[in-house]
Short mmCIF file of C-alpha atoms in Angstrom, two decimals:
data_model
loop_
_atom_site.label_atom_id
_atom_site.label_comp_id
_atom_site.label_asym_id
_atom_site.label_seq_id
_atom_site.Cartn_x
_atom_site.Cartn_y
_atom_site.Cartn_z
CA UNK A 84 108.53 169.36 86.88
CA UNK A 85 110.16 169.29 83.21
CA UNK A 86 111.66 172.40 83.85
CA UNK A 87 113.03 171.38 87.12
CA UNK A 88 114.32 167.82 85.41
CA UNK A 89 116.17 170.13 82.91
CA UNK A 90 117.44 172.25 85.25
CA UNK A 91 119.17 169.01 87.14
CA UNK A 92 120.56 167.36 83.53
CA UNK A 93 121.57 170.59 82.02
CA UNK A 94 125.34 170.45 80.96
CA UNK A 95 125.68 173.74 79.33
CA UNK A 96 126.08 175.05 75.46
CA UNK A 97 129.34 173.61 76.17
CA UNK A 98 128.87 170.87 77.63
CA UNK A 99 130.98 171.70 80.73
CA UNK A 100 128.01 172.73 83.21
CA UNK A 101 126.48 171.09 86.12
CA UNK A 102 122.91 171.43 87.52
CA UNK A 103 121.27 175.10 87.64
CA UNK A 104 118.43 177.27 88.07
CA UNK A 105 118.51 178.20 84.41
CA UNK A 106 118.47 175.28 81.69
CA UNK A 107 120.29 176.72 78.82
CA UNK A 108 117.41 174.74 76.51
CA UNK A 109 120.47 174.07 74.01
CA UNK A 110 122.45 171.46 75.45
CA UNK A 111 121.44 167.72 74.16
CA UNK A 112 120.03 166.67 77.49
CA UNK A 113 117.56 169.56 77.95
CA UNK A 114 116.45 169.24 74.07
CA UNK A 115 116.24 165.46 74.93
CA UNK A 116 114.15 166.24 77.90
CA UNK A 117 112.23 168.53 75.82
CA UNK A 118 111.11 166.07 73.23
CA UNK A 119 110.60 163.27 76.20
CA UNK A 120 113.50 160.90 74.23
CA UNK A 121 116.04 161.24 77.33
CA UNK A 122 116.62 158.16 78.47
CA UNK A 123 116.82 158.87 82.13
CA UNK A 124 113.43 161.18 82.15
CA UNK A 125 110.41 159.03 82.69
CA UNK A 126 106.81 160.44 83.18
CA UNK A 127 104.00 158.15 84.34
CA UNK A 128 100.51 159.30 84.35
CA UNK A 129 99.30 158.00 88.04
CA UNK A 130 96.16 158.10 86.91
CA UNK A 131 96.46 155.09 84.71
CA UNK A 132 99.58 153.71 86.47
CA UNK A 133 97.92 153.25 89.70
CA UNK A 134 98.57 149.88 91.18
CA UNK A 135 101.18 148.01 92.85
CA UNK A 136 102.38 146.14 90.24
CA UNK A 137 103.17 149.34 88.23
CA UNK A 138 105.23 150.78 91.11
CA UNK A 139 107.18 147.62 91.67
CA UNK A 140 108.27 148.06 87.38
CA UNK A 141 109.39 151.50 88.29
CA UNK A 142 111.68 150.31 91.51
CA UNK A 143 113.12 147.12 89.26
CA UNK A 144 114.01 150.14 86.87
CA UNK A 145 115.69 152.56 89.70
CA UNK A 146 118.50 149.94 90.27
CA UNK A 147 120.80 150.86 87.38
CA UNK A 148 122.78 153.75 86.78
CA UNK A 149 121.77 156.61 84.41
CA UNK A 150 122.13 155.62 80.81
CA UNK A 151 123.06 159.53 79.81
CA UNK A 152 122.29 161.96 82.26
CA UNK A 153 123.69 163.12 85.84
CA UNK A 154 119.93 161.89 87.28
CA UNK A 155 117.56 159.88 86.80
CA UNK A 156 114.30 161.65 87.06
CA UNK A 157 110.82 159.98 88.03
CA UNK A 158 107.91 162.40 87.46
CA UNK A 159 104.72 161.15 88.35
CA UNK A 160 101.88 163.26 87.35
CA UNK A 161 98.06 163.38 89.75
CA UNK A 162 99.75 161.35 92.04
CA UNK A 163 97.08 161.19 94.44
CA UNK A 164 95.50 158.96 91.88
CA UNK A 165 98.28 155.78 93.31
CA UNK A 166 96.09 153.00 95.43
CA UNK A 167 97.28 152.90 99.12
CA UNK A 168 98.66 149.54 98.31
CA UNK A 169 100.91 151.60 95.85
CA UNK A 170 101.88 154.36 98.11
CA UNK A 171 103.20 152.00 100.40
CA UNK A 172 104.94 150.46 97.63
CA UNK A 173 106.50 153.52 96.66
CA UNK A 174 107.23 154.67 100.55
CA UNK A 175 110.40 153.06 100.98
CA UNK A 176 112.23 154.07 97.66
CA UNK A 177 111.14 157.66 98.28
CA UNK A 178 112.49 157.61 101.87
CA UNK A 179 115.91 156.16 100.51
CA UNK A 180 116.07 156.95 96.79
CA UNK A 181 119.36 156.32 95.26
CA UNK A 182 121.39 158.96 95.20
CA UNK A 183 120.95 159.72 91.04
CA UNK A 184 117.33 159.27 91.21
CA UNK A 185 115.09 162.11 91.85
CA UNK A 186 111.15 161.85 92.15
CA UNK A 187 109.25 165.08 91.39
CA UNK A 188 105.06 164.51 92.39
CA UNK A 189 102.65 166.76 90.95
CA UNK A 190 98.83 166.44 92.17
CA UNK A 191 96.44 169.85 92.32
CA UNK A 192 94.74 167.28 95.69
CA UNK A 193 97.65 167.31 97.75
CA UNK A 194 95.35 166.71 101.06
CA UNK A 195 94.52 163.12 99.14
CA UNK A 196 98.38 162.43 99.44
CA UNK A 197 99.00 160.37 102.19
CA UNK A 198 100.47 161.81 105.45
CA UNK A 199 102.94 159.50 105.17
CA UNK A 200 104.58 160.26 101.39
CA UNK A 201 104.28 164.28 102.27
CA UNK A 202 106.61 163.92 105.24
CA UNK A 203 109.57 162.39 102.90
CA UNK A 204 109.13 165.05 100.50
CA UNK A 205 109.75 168.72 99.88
CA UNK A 206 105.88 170.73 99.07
CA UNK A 207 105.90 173.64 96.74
CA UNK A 208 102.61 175.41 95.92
CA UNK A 209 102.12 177.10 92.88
CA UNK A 210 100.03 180.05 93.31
CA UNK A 211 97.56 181.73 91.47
CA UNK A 212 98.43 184.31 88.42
CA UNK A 213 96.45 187.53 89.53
CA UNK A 214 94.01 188.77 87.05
CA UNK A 215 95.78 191.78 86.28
CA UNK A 216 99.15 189.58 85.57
CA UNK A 217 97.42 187.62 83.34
CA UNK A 218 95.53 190.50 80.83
CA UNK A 219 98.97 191.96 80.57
CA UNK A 220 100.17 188.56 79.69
CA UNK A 221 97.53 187.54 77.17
CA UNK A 222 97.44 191.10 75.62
CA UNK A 223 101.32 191.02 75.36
CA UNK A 224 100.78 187.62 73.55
CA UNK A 225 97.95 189.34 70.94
CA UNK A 226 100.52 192.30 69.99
CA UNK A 227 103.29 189.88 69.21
CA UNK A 228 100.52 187.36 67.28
CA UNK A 229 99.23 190.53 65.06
CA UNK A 230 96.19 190.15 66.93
CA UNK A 231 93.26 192.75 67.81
CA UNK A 232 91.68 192.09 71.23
CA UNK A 233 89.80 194.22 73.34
CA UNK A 234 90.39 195.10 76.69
CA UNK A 235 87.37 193.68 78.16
CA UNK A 236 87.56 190.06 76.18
CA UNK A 237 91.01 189.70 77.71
CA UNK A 238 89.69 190.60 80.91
CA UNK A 239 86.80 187.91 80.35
CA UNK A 240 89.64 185.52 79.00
CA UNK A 241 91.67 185.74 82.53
CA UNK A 242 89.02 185.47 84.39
CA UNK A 243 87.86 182.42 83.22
CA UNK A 244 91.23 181.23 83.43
CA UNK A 245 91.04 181.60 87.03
CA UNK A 246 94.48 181.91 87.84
CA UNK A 247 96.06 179.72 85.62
CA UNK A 248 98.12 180.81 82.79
CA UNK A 249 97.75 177.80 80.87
CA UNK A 250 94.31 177.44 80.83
CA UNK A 251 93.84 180.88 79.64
CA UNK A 252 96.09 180.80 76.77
CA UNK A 253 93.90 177.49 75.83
CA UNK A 254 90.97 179.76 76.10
CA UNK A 255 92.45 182.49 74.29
CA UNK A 256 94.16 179.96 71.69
CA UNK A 257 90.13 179.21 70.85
CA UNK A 258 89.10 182.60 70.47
CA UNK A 259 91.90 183.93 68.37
CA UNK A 260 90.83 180.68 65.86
CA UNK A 261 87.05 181.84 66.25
CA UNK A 262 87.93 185.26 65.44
CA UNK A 263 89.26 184.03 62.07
CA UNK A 264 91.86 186.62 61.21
CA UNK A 265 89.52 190.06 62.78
CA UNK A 266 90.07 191.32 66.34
CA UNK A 267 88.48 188.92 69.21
CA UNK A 268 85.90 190.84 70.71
CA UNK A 269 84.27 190.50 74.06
CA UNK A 270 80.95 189.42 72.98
CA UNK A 271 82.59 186.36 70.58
CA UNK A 272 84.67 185.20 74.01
CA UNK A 273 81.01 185.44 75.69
CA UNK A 274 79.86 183.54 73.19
CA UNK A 275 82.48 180.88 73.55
CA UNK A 276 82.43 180.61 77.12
CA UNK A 277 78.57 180.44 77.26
CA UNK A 278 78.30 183.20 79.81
CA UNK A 279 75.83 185.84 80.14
CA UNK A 280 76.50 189.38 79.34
CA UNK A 281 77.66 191.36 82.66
CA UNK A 282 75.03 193.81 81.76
CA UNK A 283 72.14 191.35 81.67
CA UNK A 284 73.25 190.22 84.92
CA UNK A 285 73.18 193.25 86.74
CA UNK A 286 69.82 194.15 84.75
CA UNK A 287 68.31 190.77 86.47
CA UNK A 288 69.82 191.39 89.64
CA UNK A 289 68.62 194.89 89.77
CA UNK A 290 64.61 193.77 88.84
CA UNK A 291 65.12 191.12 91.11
CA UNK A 292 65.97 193.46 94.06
CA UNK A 293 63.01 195.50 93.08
CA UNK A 294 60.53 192.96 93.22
CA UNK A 295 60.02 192.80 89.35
CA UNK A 296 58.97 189.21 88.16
CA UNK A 297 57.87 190.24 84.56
CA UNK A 298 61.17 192.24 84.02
CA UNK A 299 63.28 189.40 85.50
CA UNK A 300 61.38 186.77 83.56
CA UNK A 301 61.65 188.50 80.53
CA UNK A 302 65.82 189.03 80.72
CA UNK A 303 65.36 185.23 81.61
CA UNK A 304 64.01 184.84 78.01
CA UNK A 305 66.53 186.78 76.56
CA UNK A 306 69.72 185.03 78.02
CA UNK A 307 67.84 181.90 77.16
CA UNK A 308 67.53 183.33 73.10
CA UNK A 309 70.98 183.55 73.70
CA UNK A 310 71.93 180.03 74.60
CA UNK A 311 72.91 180.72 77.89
CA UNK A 312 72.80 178.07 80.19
CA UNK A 313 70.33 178.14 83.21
CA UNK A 314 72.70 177.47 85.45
CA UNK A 315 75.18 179.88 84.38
CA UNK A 316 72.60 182.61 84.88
CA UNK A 317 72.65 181.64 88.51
CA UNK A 318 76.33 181.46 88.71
CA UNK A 319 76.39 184.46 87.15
CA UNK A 320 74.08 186.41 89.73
CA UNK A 321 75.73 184.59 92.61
CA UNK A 322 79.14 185.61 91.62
CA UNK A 323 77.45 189.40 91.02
CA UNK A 324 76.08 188.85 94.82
CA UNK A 325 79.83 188.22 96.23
CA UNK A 326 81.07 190.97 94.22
CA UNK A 327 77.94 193.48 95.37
CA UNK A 328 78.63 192.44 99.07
CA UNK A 329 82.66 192.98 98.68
CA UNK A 330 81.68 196.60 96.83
CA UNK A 331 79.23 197.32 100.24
CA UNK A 332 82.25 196.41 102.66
CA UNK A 333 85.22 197.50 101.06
CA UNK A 334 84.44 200.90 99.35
CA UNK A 335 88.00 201.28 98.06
CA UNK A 336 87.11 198.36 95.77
CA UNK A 337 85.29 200.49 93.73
CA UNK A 338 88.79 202.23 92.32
CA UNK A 339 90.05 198.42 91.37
CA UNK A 340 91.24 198.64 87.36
CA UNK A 341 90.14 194.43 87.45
CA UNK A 342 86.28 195.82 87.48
CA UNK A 343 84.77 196.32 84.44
CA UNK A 344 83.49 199.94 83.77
CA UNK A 345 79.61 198.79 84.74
CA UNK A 346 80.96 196.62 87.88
CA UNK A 347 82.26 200.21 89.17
CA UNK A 348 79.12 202.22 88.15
CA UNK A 349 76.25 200.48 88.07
CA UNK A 350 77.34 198.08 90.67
CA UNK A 351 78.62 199.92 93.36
CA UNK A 352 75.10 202.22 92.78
CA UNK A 353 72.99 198.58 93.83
CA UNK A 354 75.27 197.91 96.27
CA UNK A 355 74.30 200.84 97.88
CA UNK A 356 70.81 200.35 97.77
CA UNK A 357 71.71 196.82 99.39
CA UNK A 358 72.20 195.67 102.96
CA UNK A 359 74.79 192.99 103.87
CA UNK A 360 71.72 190.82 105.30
CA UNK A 361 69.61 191.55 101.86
CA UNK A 362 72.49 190.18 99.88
CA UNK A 363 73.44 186.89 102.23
CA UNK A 364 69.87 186.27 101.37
CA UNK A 365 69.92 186.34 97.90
CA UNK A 366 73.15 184.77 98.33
CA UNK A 367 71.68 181.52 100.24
CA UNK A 368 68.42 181.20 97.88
CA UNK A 369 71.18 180.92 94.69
CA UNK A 370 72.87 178.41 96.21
CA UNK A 371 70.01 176.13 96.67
CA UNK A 372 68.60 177.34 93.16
CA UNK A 373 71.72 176.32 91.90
CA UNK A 374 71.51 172.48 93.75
CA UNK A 375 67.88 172.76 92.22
CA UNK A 376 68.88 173.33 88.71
CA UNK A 377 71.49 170.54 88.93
CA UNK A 378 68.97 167.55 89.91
CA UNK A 379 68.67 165.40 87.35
CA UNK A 380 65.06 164.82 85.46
CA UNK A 381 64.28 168.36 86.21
CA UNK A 382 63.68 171.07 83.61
CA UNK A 383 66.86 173.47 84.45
CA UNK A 384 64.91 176.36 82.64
CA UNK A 385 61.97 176.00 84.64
CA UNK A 386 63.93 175.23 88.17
CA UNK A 387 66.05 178.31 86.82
CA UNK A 388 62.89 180.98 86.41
CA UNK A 389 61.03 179.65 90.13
CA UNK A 390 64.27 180.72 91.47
CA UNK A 391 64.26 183.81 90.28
CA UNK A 392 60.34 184.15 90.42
CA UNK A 393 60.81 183.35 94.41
CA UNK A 394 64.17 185.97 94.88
CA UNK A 395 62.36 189.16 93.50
CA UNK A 396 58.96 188.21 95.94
CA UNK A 397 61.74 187.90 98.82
CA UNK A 398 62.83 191.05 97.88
CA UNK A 399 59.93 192.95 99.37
CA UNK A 400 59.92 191.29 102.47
CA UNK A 401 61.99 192.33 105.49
CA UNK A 402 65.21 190.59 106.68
CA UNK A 403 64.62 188.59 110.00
CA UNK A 404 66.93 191.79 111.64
CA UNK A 405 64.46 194.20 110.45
CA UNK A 406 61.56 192.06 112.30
CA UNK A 407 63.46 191.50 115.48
CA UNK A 408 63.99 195.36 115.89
CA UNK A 409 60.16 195.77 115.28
#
């Protein structure tokens, strides 16, 4: 939205050009923009400017001319945070805004946005930065910093930032100042992030499937030594379950350069050993375990272990398919 405000302002390094696709980032009104002095770019937080009365301040303000620039520019940010008495408010100046006034709404719950305002304006969805995209990105960003990273903590870095570039330069931001001046390393990000280590979830996941309690309890134990969260050890086997079912029904998965080296190997060998009905299982009992962990006044660690305790004795027993074709 700032960039798009720019882009309507922008006069040009000399001060002779009109609105474009490409702010020059020079000129005073995109530096103004920039530091959020223009006099003509407002940006309300709809979260905290949510009622009628703070709508009805904005239209008294949308009756005069631009001080400055060639627009006025209203950017309200989480707009589906507005009351319904302030949508309605705002309905009529959106569906005949003055001609130098431009509103730009940004919300990541546009299906909260009333019918109504969505008709009146133009929708553009930003889509998700794809993994690969993003360790180029963030590994670009370490080689022009001075910074040592390994593959595989950049990897953990944009996945975590599921999809969103600024998120995972936050994330990587925080391990760069962890790393204190040596290379960030994939066990300090898994440190940071509190997840388990890939290999300890496959380990579970493969003496769960084999019916071994005392194995699985004891990897339990050692995540816990770890710090790991409870519940992260059961988001981290359910997300290994999705991932072992996609491996089982798309074999050409196993040749994607997003998998980690023991995704490929070790995981496409258990999702071999798996059936699609043996993993929807184990899928299902994670997702309660998971609603079991969360309740409050229970012990997560303990709710954590009888999940795991029941998935590896469900492992030895056949799937319902198996006892209808006996």
């Amino acid at each position: 939205a700032r960039i798009i405000a720019r882009a309507l302002n922008c006069i040009g390094p000399d001060g002779k050009g009109g609105p474009t696709a490409d702010p020059c980032g020079v000129c005073s009104e995109c530096r103004a923009i920039l530091a959020d002095r223009h006099p003509d770019y407002t940006e309300l937080d709809a979260a905290s400017s949510n009622s009628v009365d703070d709508v009805r301040e904005l239209r008294e303000r949308l009756r005069f001319r631009p001080a400055q620039g060639r627009f006025k520019v209203i950017v309200l940010d989480e707009v589906h945070m507005l009351s319904s008495a302030a949508f309605n408010a705002l309905l009529k100046t959106l569906e005949e805004p003055p001609p130098d006034v431009k509103f730009m709404l940004a919300t990541t719950e546009l299906r909260k946005v009333p019918t109504t305002i969505l008709s009146r304006c133009q929708t553009f969805h930003l889509r998700r930065v794809p993994q690969q995209a993003l360790r180029e990105h963030f590994a670009r960003i370490c080689d022009k910093e001075g910074v040592a990273a390994e593959a595989e903590a950049l990897a953990l870095v944009a996945r975590a930032a599921d999809g969103s570039v600024r998120d995972g330069l936050s994330i990587l931001d925080q391990a760069i100042a962890l790393a204190g001046g040596a290379g960030v390393t994939a066990a300090a990000v898994r440190e940071m992030l509190g997840l388990a280590d890939q290999g300890l979830a496959l380990a579970l996941m493969e003496a769960l499937m084999a019916g071994d309690v005392a194995a699985a309890l004891d990897l339990s134990e050692q995540a816990h030594a770890r710090g790991t969260d409870p519940g992260v050890v059961l988001s981290d086997l359910l997300e290994l379950t999705h991932l072992l079912s996609r491996l089982r029904s798309l074999p050409d998965l196993r040749r994607d350069p997003a998998l980690t080296e023991e995704e490929r190997t070790r995981g496409a060998a258990l999702a071999d050993r798996l059936s699609i009905p043996v993993l929807g299982r184990a899928w299902q009992m994670l997702l309660k375990g998971l609603q079991e962990v969360a309740q409050d006044g229970i012990d997560r660690r303990a709710a954590a272990e009888m999940v795991l305790i029941r998935l590896a004795h469900v492992a030895e027993l056949p799937t319902p398919g198996d006892l209808v074709k006996r």
